[in-house]
């Protein structure tokens, strides 16, 4: 090694020792007769000291040629600092340098390499290798490493085997768009990159592997949002001879273990919410349970009214924003704007201020008297000083809009601290959902999800009413994982493909290998997959997943650092038998 | 769980307990009044017993409907076996079944699911999920899991961080062919799948990560041989502030650790061979050192001779096959055929039998007398009873042919047992090799490899004489890993690209991001990558890597189980802006 110690490990115990350390120049302070360098590496920061008199003139001259981010190697003696720095683990000592070697020079970085930086997003992404020098970003990668390690430890100790499944697989039109890969050896034919190892992990169960996991890259060619990447990482798991309860217990255990090991937080037993309740009380299948503010439906209590909006509404539903009854006109207008913005089709926001004197002031005073408003307030358990916010309209859209508003109010009221973690299982998802556009059912989870036992014989009869053995893990309003008990019999899987509008030939062509496998004795099985990127950003207390990915892509799917994707040689395309279409 | 115990854990300690176990029917023996089922799962095999009298008639009837590979669930009482089976960990007990449920039926498998199978390669690959039910194949996957686990443990404890690098990267013409991925969001542009994370791990060193590793899939679109797969797995590692010696020591440590933990074998200090010596003494840069049989060169001792073959030969070189002096004409003819077959351009094989009476019998008796032959025998340290085998011709081809012959003789003499492990570091590789076809230098390792210190200033002067700080780890004639100290300064890296025939524009276009990164303070760094598939097959004592990959592809790059690659919808191709060329 070019060093005897790293920049984070020297202590008083090393006083008097001659050491060699290497690293990057973080800062130079030159006070004429004396100069200090803060030398940085992954492990920490160590102060080097140079003093005229004891330091040779030649060495002092070298020090004066150094700049920020130079890579140097310093040999010297560990001495005690006059003014100690208690914020630094090496703050008791400094190294009096005897010899210094410049390992590499550095031009001035395009942004400040420090905990807080002046670099904008695009610049930081272009010079991602410099951004990664910043402690907060490095800490994110270290956290990710810990999460992966602890995940493997937990699963290994529960007899799961990590098995690598292939990346060059087969395209299936179901679900999101595949990335495809032309095959040179099989002209005109294409591989696809996996959206998940779903069918392979099921085949591993058919093969009797019993417990499988894999931390694995998956690929989806979707239009990207801030929290989506074309390639992302899953903790992918599957178990045999299990029922839903077994899977929930095993993976609640995993999440508990991760929080304990990585965050030193003991979570309590995860509550469970049916999909129907989650939609009814939070307007979302991923409710943020860090705060209550449940939805209250008013249709029944309001009944017939002259107020047209309510009368025509499929759903009238509201929330109680505690202590917001004193909101000014300006603040209320902000909320009205917010609702309009987040949800184009949303109707106006109705409010009821519960005044401190016990009276009510609402935007629908013309239609509802104090008794009616008092009646509503009771339903919302609203106290004087509270603010009731109500939306009305089509059920799905109104719930979605009120969910957005609920989260906004949560933010305004400081009810969503990143240090608080409220997990919940969402269960009893519908098996299928009707798609108006294509006039067919789509699998809500995926086509391999099993109906709950009591619905087993209804797949070909009343598909819309069927509940699935499917479950999501939601923490703080973020979907961290999801899974299901799978179908393990050919007959049922075929019926499922029928219900989804596959012809027999399509089902056979795309999933014949899986149907075939079920003929040879498939065990009951089920599993789950967690989004590692999101799990890490949640544990790291951040909103975006990008800072937990070493080399992320931007919202156009580009890696701006390496400038990819890029044009190819005609030669390369010809060898693959493909033309890039003239557009 | 559908079971209380698995099929591998019941012992005498469980006698009298009521248990539920699940698994696959391995075998049914029905002796009329009594029937037994061997029930199999990943964890082992347990015997179920059914007896007329104590077993209900209804249950006996169910048992008689079962077939091989049915998935069943049995509840019963653990009893002591009358005739114990000491080969089975559960061999002291059996389960007297009270209730039995068929979880899934099974049609007859296309081949025998047992340690030895009657299934051919293609059939086993088509029904890979059934092949994986066989214990030897499952053991291979378990071994692979262990190797990955122990690798991570070792590297974690040496402060390496596992970082995931991207799969959708940029195509570079250097090296093997890339698999490419069309980008829908960036029309006419393509990603490439990584042949290795080489440039990314170097950027992680520039970012100060200090020690990186990743167990990662890599992709090469090459024509396949039996030990090659289009996707393969690397243990990819990189360290900062190191010299070659540090890397060798760290990873010799890793390999030692793996052999100790996985095989209970203590390896001794790995010998080191220069590339030049490996070629000279074994004709290969991956010599099998389980046996000696070194090459002996004869050019000097033979000098001028009437024997034209020798006289015209660039190299005359041979080996001593101990105790083969009594080979019959037929056996010698086999060897002559072998040489002809493995190496088209090889000249005839010359032999010298060292007879037991101290005399010599050779195929060149016409040209060389007993004294000359005796002289040769001394050089080969040949004793009476030995057989000297000599080839002559162009240096490279002759060495290659003699290497093949040496390995063949090793096999014939039983000198290559799969239970013996002889690792070695091959060092001092040439930096560049001249390619006659393209009339330019190619990087022997890759363009980022650093020359050894003493050659630093010769890259633009005498490229062919330069030795690189590159190293391979070879075990039993198989290249298990390879790496190098990297170039970390822009000026040297540019000179290297020049030497390789890159124009400035090409270097900038393809590797500008790396050259740019070196401007900002790159530390000295180096690393290594191991082929996990090969390492596992070596540890598993097998020749082929396929049986250590859950779902391998065949030699045409096809996955015959899922039938991939496959044709795509026109619609899908159109969305990507590519045409599949009419051929």
PDB file of C-alpha atoms in Angstrom, chain A residues 1-3 6 22-24 42-43 69 71 103-110 127 129-130 132-133 138 141-142 144-145 149 152 156 159-171 177-191 193 200 203-211 213 215 217 219 221-224 230-231 233 239-243 246 488-489 513 516-524 532 550-551 553 555-559 561-568 572-573 576-583, chain B residues 1-3 6 22-24 42-43 69 71 103-110 127 129-130 132-133 138 141-142 144-145 149 152 156 159-171 177-191 193 200 203-211 213 215 217 219 221-224 230-231 233 239-243 246 488-489 513 516-524 532 550-551 553 555-559 561-568 572-574 576-583:
ATOM      1  CA  UNK A   1       0.000   0.000   0.000  1.00  0.00           C
ATOM      2  CA  UNK A   2       1.123   3.528  -0.725  1.00  0.00           C
ATOM      3  CA  UNK A   3      -0.060   4.432   2.793  1.00  0.00           C
ATOM      4  CA  UNK A   6      -6.030   6.123   5.999  1.00  0.00           C
ATOM      5  CA  UNK A  22      -2.676   9.559   0.933  1.00  0.00           C
ATOM      6  CA  UNK A  23      -5.673  11.555  -0.158  1.00  0.00           C
ATOM      7  CA  UNK A  24      -7.174  14.625  -1.748  1.00  0.00           C
ATOM      8  CA  UNK A  42     -13.206   7.963   2.067  1.00  0.00           C
ATOM      9  CA  UNK A  43     -12.416   7.301   5.697  1.00  0.00           C
ATOM     10  CA  UNK A  69      -8.306  18.132  -5.116  1.00  0.00           C
ATOM     11  CA  UNK A  71      -3.844  13.826  -4.854  1.00  0.00           C
ATOM     12  CA  UNK A 103       0.468  11.617  -6.996  1.00  0.00           C
ATOM     13  CA  UNK A 104      -1.736  13.534  -9.388  1.00  0.00           C
ATOM     14  CA  UNK A 105      -2.536  17.148 -10.109  1.00  0.00           C
ATOM     15  CA  UNK A 106      -6.079  18.465 -10.380  1.00  0.00           C
ATOM     16  CA  UNK A 107      -7.704  21.274 -12.296  1.00  0.00           C
ATOM     17  CA  UNK A 108     -10.299  23.344 -10.478  1.00  0.00           C
ATOM     18  CA  UNK A 109     -13.523  21.310 -10.051  1.00  0.00           C
ATOM     19  CA  UNK A 110     -16.648  22.786 -11.699  1.00  0.00           C
ATOM     20  CA  UNK A 127     -19.258  15.168 -13.218  1.00  0.00           C
ATOM     21  CA  UNK A 129     -17.413  11.118 -10.120  1.00  0.00           C
ATOM     22  CA  UNK A 130     -16.766  14.472  -8.434  1.00  0.00           C
ATOM     23  CA  UNK A 132     -19.516  11.172  -5.370  1.00  0.00           C
ATOM     24  CA  UNK A 133     -16.551  12.710  -3.547  1.00  0.00           C
ATOM     25  CA  UNK A 138     -20.845   8.776  -0.393  1.00  0.00           C
ATOM     26  CA  UNK A 141     -23.795   4.599  -1.220  1.00  0.00           C
ATOM     27  CA  UNK A 142     -22.485   3.285   2.084  1.00  0.00           C
ATOM     28  CA  UNK A 144     -27.074   1.182   0.257  1.00  0.00           C
ATOM     29  CA  UNK A 145     -24.234  -1.261   0.789  1.00  0.00           C
ATOM     30  CA  UNK A 149     -25.576  -6.662   3.250  1.00  0.00           C
ATOM     31  CA  UNK A 152     -28.580 -10.852   2.471  1.00  0.00           C
ATOM     32  CA  UNK A 156     -29.365 -16.278   4.210  1.00  0.00           C
ATOM     33  CA  UNK A 159     -32.430 -20.520   4.315  1.00  0.00           C
ATOM     34  CA  UNK A 160     -33.017 -18.468   1.209  1.00  0.00           C
ATOM     35  CA  UNK A 161     -30.581 -19.096  -1.647  1.00  0.00           C
ATOM     36  CA  UNK A 162     -29.497 -16.288  -3.913  1.00  0.00           C
ATOM     37  CA  UNK A 163     -29.773 -17.470  -7.514  1.00  0.00           C
ATOM     38  CA  UNK A 164     -28.851 -15.378 -10.534  1.00  0.00           C
ATOM     39  CA  UNK A 165     -31.516 -15.426 -13.219  1.00  0.00           C
ATOM     40  CA  UNK A 166     -30.760 -14.437 -16.824  1.00  0.00           C
ATOM     41  CA  UNK A 167     -30.751 -10.888 -18.183  1.00  0.00           C
ATOM     42  CA  UNK A 168     -31.192 -11.851 -21.810  1.00  0.00           C
ATOM     43  CA  UNK A 169     -34.729 -13.191 -21.778  1.00  0.00           C
ATOM     44  CA  UNK A 170     -37.875 -13.031 -23.894  1.00  0.00           C
ATOM     45  CA  UNK A 171     -40.101 -10.094 -24.663  1.00  0.00           C
ATOM     46  CA  UNK A 177     -42.455  -1.766 -22.430  1.00  0.00           C
ATOM     47  CA  UNK A 178     -39.415  -4.013 -22.647  1.00  0.00           C
ATOM     48  CA  UNK A 179     -35.924  -2.947 -23.558  1.00  0.00           C
ATOM     49  CA  UNK A 180     -34.891  -5.282 -26.334  1.00  0.00           C
ATOM     50  CA  UNK A 181     -31.543  -6.639 -27.505  1.00  0.00           C
ATOM     51  CA  UNK A 182     -30.987  -7.807 -31.092  1.00  0.00           C
ATOM     52  CA  UNK A 183     -29.327 -11.205 -31.429  1.00  0.00           C
ATOM     53  CA  UNK A 184     -26.515 -11.388 -33.961  1.00  0.00           C
ATOM     54  CA  UNK A 185     -26.376 -15.173 -33.860  1.00  0.00           C
ATOM     55  CA  UNK A 186     -30.135 -15.479 -34.405  1.00  0.00           C
ATOM     56  CA  UNK A 187     -30.909 -12.942 -37.133  1.00  0.00           C
ATOM     57  CA  UNK A 188     -34.165 -10.960 -36.862  1.00  0.00           C
ATOM     58  CA  UNK A 189     -34.642 -12.247 -33.335  1.00  0.00           C
ATOM     59  CA  UNK A 190     -34.427 -10.289 -30.112  1.00  0.00           C
ATOM     60  CA  UNK A 191     -33.861 -10.839 -26.424  1.00  0.00           C
ATOM     61  CA  UNK A 193     -34.129  -7.319 -20.618  1.00  0.00           C
ATOM     62  CA  UNK A 200     -37.817 -17.449 -13.413  1.00  0.00           C
ATOM     63  CA  UNK A 203     -39.678 -21.837 -12.144  1.00  0.00           C
ATOM     64  CA  UNK A 204     -37.139 -22.048  -9.320  1.00  0.00           C
ATOM     65  CA  UNK A 205     -40.015 -22.910  -7.013  1.00  0.00           C
ATOM     66  CA  UNK A 206     -41.173 -25.581  -9.494  1.00  0.00           C
ATOM     67  CA  UNK A 207     -37.581 -26.842  -9.349  1.00  0.00           C
ATOM     68  CA  UNK A 208     -37.895 -27.271  -5.596  1.00  0.00           C
ATOM     69  CA  UNK A 209     -35.459 -24.546  -4.564  1.00  0.00           C
ATOM     70  CA  UNK A 210     -37.911 -23.673  -1.791  1.00  0.00           C
ATOM     71  CA  UNK A 211     -36.570 -20.236  -0.898  1.00  0.00           C
ATOM     72  CA  UNK A 213     -33.831 -14.353  -3.423  1.00  0.00           C
ATOM     73  CA  UNK A 215     -30.748  -8.461  -5.483  1.00  0.00           C
ATOM     74  CA  UNK A 217     -31.340  -5.084 -11.781  1.00  0.00           C
ATOM     75  CA  UNK A 219     -35.505  -2.717 -16.683  1.00  0.00           C
ATOM     76  CA  UNK A 221     -38.790   1.350 -20.885  1.00  0.00           C
ATOM     77  CA  UNK A 222     -41.247   3.816 -19.413  1.00  0.00           C
ATOM     78  CA  UNK A 223     -41.484   7.554 -19.629  1.00  0.00           C
ATOM     79  CA  UNK A 224     -39.581   8.640 -16.586  1.00  0.00           C
ATOM     80  CA  UNK A 230     -35.006   2.857 -16.699  1.00  0.00           C
ATOM     81  CA  UNK A 231     -32.876   0.435 -14.710  1.00  0.00           C
ATOM     82  CA  UNK A 233     -32.810  -2.705  -8.412  1.00  0.00           C
ATOM     83  CA  UNK A 239     -40.983 -19.077  -1.063  1.00  0.00           C
ATOM     84  CA  UNK A 240     -42.674 -22.449  -1.465  1.00  0.00           C
ATOM     85  CA  UNK A 241     -45.323 -24.110   0.672  1.00  0.00           C
ATOM     86  CA  UNK A 242     -46.523 -20.805   2.060  1.00  0.00           C
ATOM     87  CA  UNK A 243     -49.729 -18.863   2.499  1.00  0.00           C
ATOM     88  CA  UNK A 246     -46.170 -16.620   6.033  1.00  0.00           C
ATOM     89  CA  UNK A 488     -49.562 -22.916  -9.198  1.00  0.00           C
ATOM     90  CA  UNK A 489     -51.980 -24.979 -11.260  1.00  0.00           C
ATOM     91  CA  UNK A 513     -42.856 -22.713 -20.610  1.00  0.00           C
ATOM     92  CA  UNK A 516     -45.755 -26.520 -19.068  1.00  0.00           C
ATOM     93  CA  UNK A 517     -43.756 -26.358 -15.847  1.00  0.00           C
ATOM     94  CA  UNK A 518     -46.977 -26.427 -13.811  1.00  0.00           C
ATOM     95  CA  UNK A 519     -47.733 -29.834 -15.383  1.00  0.00           C
ATOM     96  CA  UNK A 520     -44.760 -31.378 -13.629  1.00  0.00           C
ATOM     97  CA  UNK A 521     -45.702 -30.722 -10.024  1.00  0.00           C
ATOM     98  CA  UNK A 522     -45.547 -27.060  -9.003  1.00  0.00           C
ATOM     99  CA  UNK A 523     -45.721 -26.385  -5.270  1.00  0.00           C
ATOM    100  CA  UNK A 524     -47.914 -23.654  -3.771  1.00  0.00           C
ATOM    101  CA  UNK A 532     -34.035  -1.230  -3.280  1.00  0.00           C
ATOM    102  CA  UNK A 550     -24.022   5.670  -8.138  1.00  0.00           C
ATOM    103  CA  UNK A 551     -24.557   6.533 -11.797  1.00  0.00           C
ATOM    104  CA  UNK A 553     -29.816   8.513 -15.666  1.00  0.00           C
ATOM    105  CA  UNK A 555     -35.352  12.098 -16.992  1.00  0.00           C
ATOM    106  CA  UNK A 556     -34.676  11.461 -20.692  1.00  0.00           C
ATOM    107  CA  UNK A 557     -32.969   8.188 -19.838  1.00  0.00           C
ATOM    108  CA  UNK A 558     -29.546   9.652 -20.620  1.00  0.00           C
ATOM    109  CA  UNK A 559     -26.327   9.148 -18.752  1.00  0.00           C
ATOM    110  CA  UNK A 561     -21.559  11.670 -17.809  1.00  0.00           C
ATOM    111  CA  UNK A 562     -20.684   9.030 -20.408  1.00  0.00           C
ATOM    112  CA  UNK A 563     -23.050  10.588 -22.973  1.00  0.00           C
ATOM    113  CA  UNK A 564     -25.198   7.534 -23.577  1.00  0.00           C
ATOM    114  CA  UNK A 565     -27.227   6.353 -25.452  1.00  0.00           C
ATOM    115  CA  UNK A 566     -25.274   7.231 -28.576  1.00  0.00           C
ATOM    116  CA  UNK A 567     -25.182   6.668 -32.318  1.00  0.00           C
ATOM    117  CA  UNK A 568     -23.641   3.455 -33.602  1.00  0.00           C
ATOM    118  CA  UNK A 572     -22.294  -2.552 -36.084  1.00  0.00           C
ATOM    119  CA  UNK A 573     -25.953  -2.215 -37.076  1.00  0.00           C
ATOM    120  CA  UNK A 576     -27.000  -7.172 -36.245  1.00  0.00           C
ATOM    121  CA  UNK A 577     -29.239  -7.057 -39.276  1.00  0.00           C
ATOM    122  CA  UNK A 578     -31.079  -3.939 -38.163  1.00  0.00           C
ATOM    123  CA  UNK A 579     -31.604  -0.544 -39.714  1.00  0.00           C
ATOM    124  CA  UNK A 580     -32.052   2.614 -37.787  1.00  0.00           C
ATOM    125  CA  UNK A 581     -35.134   4.008 -39.501  1.00  0.00           C
ATOM    126  CA  UNK A 582     -34.818   7.274 -41.328  1.00  0.00           C
ATOM    127  CA  UNK A 583     -37.100   9.673 -39.520  1.00  0.00           C
TER     128      UNK A 583
ATOM    129  CA  UNK B   1     -46.395 -22.486   6.486  1.00  0.00           C
ATOM    130  CA  UNK B   2     -48.075 -25.501   4.953  1.00  0.00           C
ATOM    131  CA  UNK B   3     -45.534 -27.644   6.816  1.00  0.00           C
ATOM    132  CA  UNK B   6     -38.969 -29.892   5.969  1.00  0.00           C
ATOM    133  CA  UNK B  22     -44.588 -31.249   2.049  1.00  0.00           C
ATOM    134  CA  UNK B  23     -42.624 -32.283  -0.989  1.00  0.00           C
ATOM    135  CA  UNK B  24     -42.330 -34.233  -4.197  1.00  0.00           C
ATOM    136  CA  UNK B  42     -34.581 -29.165  -1.133  1.00  0.00           C
ATOM    137  CA  UNK B  43     -33.566 -30.155   2.366  1.00  0.00           C
ATOM    138  CA  UNK B  69     -43.224 -35.898  -8.807  1.00  0.00           C
ATOM    139  CA  UNK B  71     -46.598 -32.570  -4.816  1.00  0.00           C
ATOM    140  CA  UNK B 103     -51.153 -30.154  -3.649  1.00  0.00           C
ATOM    141  CA  UNK B 104     -50.485 -30.662  -7.332  1.00  0.00           C
ATOM    142  CA  UNK B 105     -50.451 -33.540  -9.765  1.00  0.00           C
ATOM    143  CA  UNK B 106     -47.589 -34.240 -12.122  1.00  0.00           C
ATOM    144  CA  UNK B 107     -47.316 -35.812 -15.527  1.00  0.00           C
ATOM    145  CA  UNK B 108     -44.414 -38.164 -16.109  1.00  0.00           C
ATOM    146  CA  UNK B 109     -41.148 -36.168 -16.393  1.00  0.00           C
ATOM    147  CA  UNK B 110     -39.280 -36.494 -19.718  1.00  0.00           C
ATOM    148  CA  UNK B 127     -36.855 -28.705 -18.953  1.00  0.00           C
ATOM    149  CA  UNK B 129     -36.676 -26.527 -13.978  1.00  0.00           C
ATOM    150  CA  UNK B 130     -36.830 -30.331 -13.745  1.00  0.00           C
ATOM    151  CA  UNK B 132     -32.666 -28.326 -11.205  1.00  0.00           C
ATOM    152  CA  UNK B 133     -34.634 -30.783  -9.070  1.00  0.00           C
ATOM    153  CA  UNK B 138     -29.010 -28.080  -6.886  1.00  0.00           C
ATOM    154  CA  UNK B 141     -26.319 -23.654  -7.135  1.00  0.00           C
ATOM    155  CA  UNK B 142     -25.853 -23.970  -3.390  1.00  0.00           C
ATOM    156  CA  UNK B 144     -22.394 -20.835  -6.037  1.00  0.00           C
ATOM    157  CA  UNK B 145     -24.409 -19.136  -3.306  1.00  0.00           C
ATOM    158  CA  UNK B 149     -21.553 -15.137   0.254  1.00  0.00           C
ATOM    159  CA  UNK B 152     -18.804 -10.708   0.039  1.00  0.00           C
ATOM    160  CA  UNK B 156     -16.766  -6.443   3.304  1.00  0.00           C
ATOM    161  CA  UNK B 159     -13.554  -2.342   3.774  1.00  0.00           C
ATOM    162  CA  UNK B 160     -14.650  -2.843   0.190  1.00  0.00           C
ATOM    163  CA  UNK B 161     -18.027  -1.354  -0.708  1.00  0.00           C
ATOM    164  CA  UNK B 162     -20.305  -3.065  -3.169  1.00  0.00           C
ATOM    165  CA  UNK B 163     -21.555  -0.484  -5.645  1.00  0.00           C
ATOM    166  CA  UNK B 164     -23.959  -1.215  -8.487  1.00  0.00           C
ATOM    167  CA  UNK B 165     -22.809   0.219 -11.790  1.00  0.00           C
ATOM    168  CA  UNK B 166     -25.199   0.744 -14.718  1.00  0.00           C
ATOM    169  CA  UNK B 167     -26.198  -1.918 -17.253  1.00  0.00           C
ATOM    170  CA  UNK B 168     -27.339   0.504 -19.924  1.00  0.00           C
ATOM    171  CA  UNK B 169     -24.047   2.073 -20.930  1.00  0.00           C
ATOM    172  CA  UNK B 170     -22.234   3.134 -24.088  1.00  0.00           C
ATOM    173  CA  UNK B 171     -20.944   1.026 -26.917  1.00  0.00           C
ATOM    174  CA  UNK B 177     -18.696  -7.169 -29.673  1.00  0.00           C
ATOM    175  CA  UNK B 178     -21.252  -5.370 -27.542  1.00  0.00           C
ATOM    176  CA  UNK B 179     -24.850  -6.332 -27.126  1.00  0.00           C
ATOM    177  CA  UNK B 180     -26.799  -3.174 -27.898  1.00  0.00           C
ATOM    178  CA  UNK B 181     -30.149  -1.814 -26.740  1.00  0.00           C
ATOM    179  CA  UNK B 182     -32.143   0.666 -28.841  1.00  0.00           C
ATOM    180  CA  UNK B 183     -33.411   3.711 -26.938  1.00  0.00           C
ATOM    181  CA  UNK B 184     -37.042   4.628 -27.602  1.00  0.00           C
ATOM    182  CA  UNK B 185     -36.706   7.991 -25.885  1.00  0.00           C
ATOM    183  CA  UNK B 186     -33.595   8.890 -27.893  1.00  0.00           C
ATOM    184  CA  UNK B 187     -34.401   7.807 -31.449  1.00  0.00           C
ATOM    185  CA  UNK B 188     -31.596   6.241 -33.527  1.00  0.00           C
ATOM    186  CA  UNK B 189     -29.463   5.997 -30.414  1.00  0.00           C
ATOM    187  CA  UNK B 190     -28.372   2.868 -28.593  1.00  0.00           C
ATOM    188  CA  UNK B 191     -27.162   1.781 -25.202  1.00  0.00           C
ATOM    189  CA  UNK B 193     -24.669  -3.772 -22.179  1.00  0.00           C
ATOM    190  CA  UNK B 200     -17.105   2.790 -13.953  1.00  0.00           C
ATOM    191  CA  UNK B 203     -14.419   6.435 -11.964  1.00  0.00           C
ATOM    192  CA  UNK B 204     -15.365   5.181  -8.500  1.00  0.00           C
ATOM    193  CA  UNK B 205     -11.678   5.310  -7.622  1.00  0.00           C
ATOM    194  CA  UNK B 206     -11.505   8.869  -8.983  1.00  0.00           C
ATOM    195  CA  UNK B 207     -14.491   9.578  -6.733  1.00  0.00           C
ATOM    196  CA  UNK B 208     -12.478   8.435  -3.726  1.00  0.00           C
ATOM    197  CA  UNK B 209     -14.448   5.287  -2.940  1.00  0.00           C
ATOM    198  CA  UNK B 210     -11.097   3.627  -2.223  1.00  0.00           C
ATOM    199  CA  UNK B 211     -12.244  -0.008  -2.335  1.00  0.00           C
ATOM    200  CA  UNK B 213     -16.444  -4.568  -5.544  1.00  0.00           C
ATOM    201  CA  UNK B 215     -20.717  -9.360  -8.216  1.00  0.00           C
ATOM    202  CA  UNK B 217     -23.394  -9.738 -14.855  1.00  0.00           C
ATOM    203  CA  UNK B 219     -22.163  -9.414 -21.594  1.00  0.00           C
ATOM    204  CA  UNK B 221     -21.591 -11.022 -28.081  1.00  0.00           C
ATOM    205  CA  UNK B 222     -19.005 -13.593 -29.055  1.00  0.00           C
ATOM    206  CA  UNK B 223     -19.276 -16.848 -30.898  1.00  0.00           C
ATOM    207  CA  UNK B 224     -19.703 -19.295 -28.079  1.00  0.00           C
ATOM    208  CA  UNK B 230     -23.210 -14.498 -23.708  1.00  0.00           C
ATOM    209  CA  UNK B 231     -23.938 -13.356 -20.160  1.00  0.00           C
ATOM    210  CA  UNK B 233     -20.819 -13.135 -13.854  1.00  0.00           C
ATOM    211  CA  UNK B 239      -8.543  -0.521  -4.956  1.00  0.00           C
ATOM    212  CA  UNK B 240      -6.893   2.861  -4.613  1.00  0.00           C
ATOM    213  CA  UNK B 241      -3.387   3.760  -3.434  1.00  0.00           C
ATOM    214  CA  UNK B 242      -2.052   0.322  -4.270  1.00  0.00           C
ATOM    215  CA  UNK B 243       0.781  -1.285  -6.154  1.00  0.00           C
ATOM    216  CA  UNK B 246      -1.008  -5.143  -2.694  1.00  0.00           C
ATOM    217  CA  UNK B 488      -4.221   7.210 -13.641  1.00  0.00           C
ATOM    218  CA  UNK B 489      -2.786  10.185 -15.517  1.00  0.00           C
ATOM    219  CA  UNK B 513     -15.330  11.067 -19.731  1.00  0.00           C
ATOM    220  CA  UNK B 516     -11.690  14.165 -18.230  1.00  0.00           C
ATOM    221  CA  UNK B 517     -11.997  12.482 -14.851  1.00  0.00           C
ATOM    222  CA  UNK B 518      -8.214  12.048 -14.682  1.00  0.00           C
ATOM    223  CA  UNK B 519      -7.910  15.846 -14.843  1.00  0.00           C
ATOM    224  CA  UNK B 520      -9.577  16.212 -11.475  1.00  0.00           C
ATOM    225  CA  UNK B 521      -7.194  14.206  -9.323  1.00  0.00           C
ATOM    226  CA  UNK B 522      -7.249  10.474  -9.972  1.00  0.00           C
ATOM    227  CA  UNK B 523      -5.478   8.334  -7.376  1.00  0.00           C
ATOM    228  CA  UNK B 524      -3.142   5.459  -8.302  1.00  0.00           C
ATOM    229  CA  UNK B 532     -17.568 -16.460 -10.960  1.00  0.00           C
ATOM    230  CA  UNK B 550     -29.363 -21.729 -13.143  1.00  0.00           C
ATOM    231  CA  UNK B 551     -30.626 -20.958 -16.634  1.00  0.00           C
ATOM    232  CA  UNK B 553     -27.926 -20.589 -22.883  1.00  0.00           C
ATOM    233  CA  UNK B 555     -23.991 -22.687 -27.913  1.00  0.00           C
ATOM    234  CA  UNK B 556     -26.197 -20.652 -30.271  1.00  0.00           C
ATOM    235  CA  UNK B 557     -26.981 -18.234 -27.467  1.00  0.00           C
ATOM    236  CA  UNK B 558     -30.510 -19.579 -27.152  1.00  0.00           C
ATOM    237  CA  UNK B 559     -32.466 -20.248 -24.003  1.00  0.00           C
ATOM    238  CA  UNK B 561     -36.539 -23.415 -22.155  1.00  0.00           C
ATOM    239  CA  UNK B 562     -38.213 -20.051 -22.726  1.00  0.00           C
ATOM    240  CA  UNK B 563     -37.433 -20.148 -26.463  1.00  0.00           C
ATOM    241  CA  UNK B 564     -35.490 -16.923 -26.648  1.00  0.00           C
ATOM    242  CA  UNK B 565     -34.406 -14.861 -28.550  1.00  0.00           C
ATOM    243  CA  UNK B 566     -37.633 -14.557 -30.495  1.00  0.00           C
ATOM    244  CA  UNK B 567     -39.349 -12.516 -33.178  1.00  0.00           C
ATOM    245  CA  UNK B 568     -40.967  -9.235 -32.175  1.00  0.00           C
ATOM    246  CA  UNK B 572     -42.655  -2.920 -31.026  1.00  0.00           C
ATOM    247  CA  UNK B 573     -39.899  -2.438 -33.604  1.00  0.00           C
ATOM    248  CA  UNK B 574     -41.585   0.608 -35.063  1.00  0.00           C
ATOM    249  CA  UNK B 576     -38.076   1.800 -31.367  1.00  0.00           C
ATOM    250  CA  UNK B 577     -37.464   3.194 -34.825  1.00  0.00           C
ATOM    251  CA  UNK B 578     -35.660   0.109 -36.063  1.00  0.00           C
ATOM    252  CA  UNK B 579     -36.280  -2.281 -38.914  1.00  0.00           C
ATOM    253  CA  UNK B 580     -35.317  -5.881 -38.909  1.00  0.00           C
ATOM    254  CA  UNK B 581     -33.513  -6.111 -42.227  1.00  0.00           C
ATOM    255  CA  UNK B 582     -34.957  -8.352 -44.878  1.00  0.00           C
ATOM    256  CA  UNK B 583     -32.372 -11.033 -45.449  1.00  0.00           C
TER     257      UNK B 583
END
